[in-house]
Amino acid sequence: MPNIKIFAGNSHPELAQRIAQRLGTEPSKVVLKKFANQETCVEIGESVRGEDVYILQSGCGEVNDHLMEMLIMIHACKIASAERVTAVIPCYPYARQDKKDKSRAPISAKLVANMLSVAGADHIITMDLHASQIQGFFDIPVDNLYAEPAVLKWIKENIENWRECVIVSPDAGGAKRVVSIADRLNVNFALIHKERAVANEVQ
């Protein structure tokens, strides 16, 4: 497939390989390493001049390292004269920090949006954003894809008695998605009430 380059960070190299196979190509060459002082080093291994570049990196696992890898890869491709750089981010980093829920709290999801834009991204592709308003943090096009069709397909193919199941949302924030899936499957749904007294602890 001409004029397309797919680069992958360290978050999901197998996913990048599968995507490239689906498109009939191979992931492009990139070297990702760390200097002795733990700074991230990126070396793009082939020409991207005039190319349509896709950089796949997710905001999970070692979030900060993966975020920096992605930003540096975007910047490296942009200053190497790539025609367009699209960041493919299945899990958007810092998505849960999307509003000021208390005084002096940062809106980190907006900061990440600014960093991606400044790095040189022309387009963002992500999935199931924690909150849809994150799309408004960008001044560049954002495609927020939904996993619901794939989830429905997986349930029907892998759960034998799925017509007797109950779809459960872990909190009020996921209620809308759960109701949509339950309606499509014509099954019941439930909602768990939880309270977060401190970060990373729920009741």
XYZ file of C-alpha atoms in Angstrom:
203
model
C 0.000 0.000 0.000
C 1.837 3.129 -1.208
C 2.294 6.339 0.748
C 1.367 4.823 4.127
C 3.807 4.235 6.977
C 2.765 2.537 10.224
C 4.988 3.057 13.240
C 4.424 1.402 16.603
C 5.591 2.296 20.075
C 6.228 -0.167 22.874
C 2.663 -0.252 24.202
C 1.166 -2.691 21.659
C 3.636 -3.994 19.037
C 1.456 -7.080 18.358
C -1.573 -4.903 17.582
C 0.507 -2.859 15.152
C 1.659 -6.067 13.465
C -1.933 -7.261 13.057
C -3.093 -3.926 11.669
C -0.226 -3.896 9.181
C -1.041 -7.462 8.087
C -4.677 -6.486 7.586
C -3.524 -3.647 5.329
C -1.111 -5.907 3.456
C 2.029 -4.178 4.649
C 4.631 -4.310 7.429
C 5.225 -1.972 10.385
C 7.827 0.635 9.516
C 11.243 0.589 11.135
C 11.775 2.554 14.329
C 14.251 2.136 17.184
C 13.009 2.997 20.669
C 15.481 3.021 23.524
C 16.508 4.902 26.635
C 19.665 6.797 27.406
C 21.531 6.151 30.649
C 19.632 8.999 32.309
C 16.296 7.359 31.258
C 15.498 9.897 28.546
C 13.566 8.376 25.638
C 15.411 8.080 22.327
C 13.565 7.577 19.025
C 15.245 6.808 15.698
C 12.973 6.621 12.624
C 14.535 3.941 10.442
C 13.224 4.904 7.001
C 12.195 7.900 4.944
C 8.786 9.421 5.642
C 9.099 12.390 3.272
C 5.711 13.065 1.662
C 4.184 9.992 3.328
C 0.921 9.494 5.233
C 2.205 8.360 8.648
C 0.221 6.501 11.319
C 1.720 6.171 14.788
C 0.140 3.541 17.035
C 0.610 3.966 20.755
C -1.745 3.429 23.679
C -1.951 5.158 27.035
C -1.763 2.092 29.233
C 0.916 0.279 31.181
C 3.859 2.655 31.607
C 1.710 5.625 30.644
C 4.290 8.405 30.899
C 6.968 6.520 28.948
C 4.497 5.551 26.236
C 3.194 9.111 25.990
C 6.700 10.520 25.541
C 7.543 7.869 22.929
C 4.457 8.863 20.945
C 5.140 12.587 21.174
C 8.753 12.172 20.072
C 7.771 9.855 17.199
C 5.180 12.383 16.005
C 7.727 15.199 16.194
C 10.431 13.141 14.468
C 8.141 12.270 11.556
C 6.841 15.803 11.229
C 10.279 17.422 10.999
C 11.301 14.657 8.555
C 8.726 16.117 6.117
C 5.885 13.615 6.541
C 2.831 14.789 4.613
C 0.434 13.954 7.450
C 0.841 12.361 10.877
C -2.073 10.510 12.479
C -1.811 9.370 16.096
C -3.762 6.149 16.679
C -4.412 5.981 20.438
C -6.716 3.078 21.428
C -6.583 4.147 25.097
C -6.254 7.922 25.483
C -3.803 8.768 28.300
C -5.048 10.824 31.256
C -8.607 10.611 29.906
C -10.099 10.379 33.397
C -8.652 13.783 34.305
C -11.011 15.641 31.983
C -12.489 18.271 34.321
C -11.843 20.325 37.438
C -13.577 18.215 40.065
C -12.027 20.223 42.904
C -10.129 23.464 43.344
C -6.618 23.613 41.858
C -7.125 20.278 40.051
C -5.477 20.044 36.609
C -7.323 19.132 33.427
C -4.630 16.703 32.318
C -6.581 15.353 29.339
C -6.519 18.868 27.859
C -2.766 19.111 28.507
C -2.215 15.850 26.592
C -4.316 17.225 23.717
C -2.128 20.334 23.611
C 1.049 18.242 23.666
C -0.125 16.076 20.765
C -0.984 19.138 18.692
C 2.305 20.901 19.453
C 4.258 17.718 18.648
C 2.791 17.893 15.139
C -0.162 15.482 15.016
C -2.606 16.307 12.209
C -5.297 13.813 13.152
C -6.221 11.714 16.204
C -7.930 8.315 16.142
C -8.989 6.945 19.529
C -11.607 4.624 21.021
C -14.350 4.952 23.627
C -13.156 8.151 25.231
C -13.879 8.389 28.934
C -15.833 11.559 28.174
C -16.889 12.771 24.722
C -15.989 16.377 25.527
C -12.294 15.449 25.246
C -12.758 15.746 21.482
C -13.364 19.453 22.050
C -9.903 19.826 23.625
C -8.382 19.540 20.130
C -8.214 22.002 17.242
C -7.415 19.115 14.852
C -9.768 16.339 13.646
C -10.538 13.601 16.194
C -12.233 10.294 15.398
C -13.654 8.660 18.527
C -14.416 5.084 17.472
C -16.762 2.850 19.450
C -16.016 -0.740 20.414
C -19.689 -1.609 20.885
C -20.127 -3.519 17.574
C -17.061 -5.650 18.338
C -18.251 -6.240 21.930
C -21.675 -7.354 20.715
C -20.107 -9.714 18.192
C -17.771 -11.190 20.844
C -20.628 -11.756 23.314
C -22.776 -13.550 20.744
C -19.896 -15.728 19.535
C -18.259 -16.590 22.856
C -20.956 -16.653 25.559
C -23.199 -19.678 25.149
C -26.238 -18.462 27.113
C -25.830 -14.753 26.406
C -29.613 -14.222 26.180
C -29.774 -14.915 29.921
C -26.970 -12.549 30.895
C -27.078 -9.184 32.650
C -24.863 -6.337 31.420
C -23.313 -4.491 34.376
C -21.838 -1.007 34.534
C -19.165 -0.516 37.217
C -20.292 3.080 37.794
C -22.723 5.745 36.642
C -20.280 6.980 34.011
C -20.613 3.758 32.013
C -24.395 3.537 32.285
C -25.100 4.977 28.842
C -22.846 2.447 27.095
C -24.232 -0.453 29.133
C -27.835 0.500 28.379
C -27.022 0.676 24.671
C -25.426 -2.803 24.679
C -28.259 -4.282 26.769
C -30.856 -2.821 24.401
C -29.055 -4.237 21.366
C -28.932 -7.674 23.010
C -32.434 -7.351 24.484
C -31.213 -8.313 27.978
C -31.291 -6.667 31.415
C -28.660 -4.327 32.775
C -27.451 -3.351 36.238
C -25.546 -0.435 37.730
C -23.055 -0.597 40.610
C -23.064 2.357 42.974
C -19.621 3.252 44.218
C -18.046 6.064 46.170
C -14.426 7.116 45.819
C -13.188 8.395 49.181
C -9.593 8.725 47.972
C -7.830 8.112 44.659
C -7.685 4.448 43.551
C -9.957 3.311 46.395
C -13.672 2.714 45.974
C -16.515 1.574 48.184
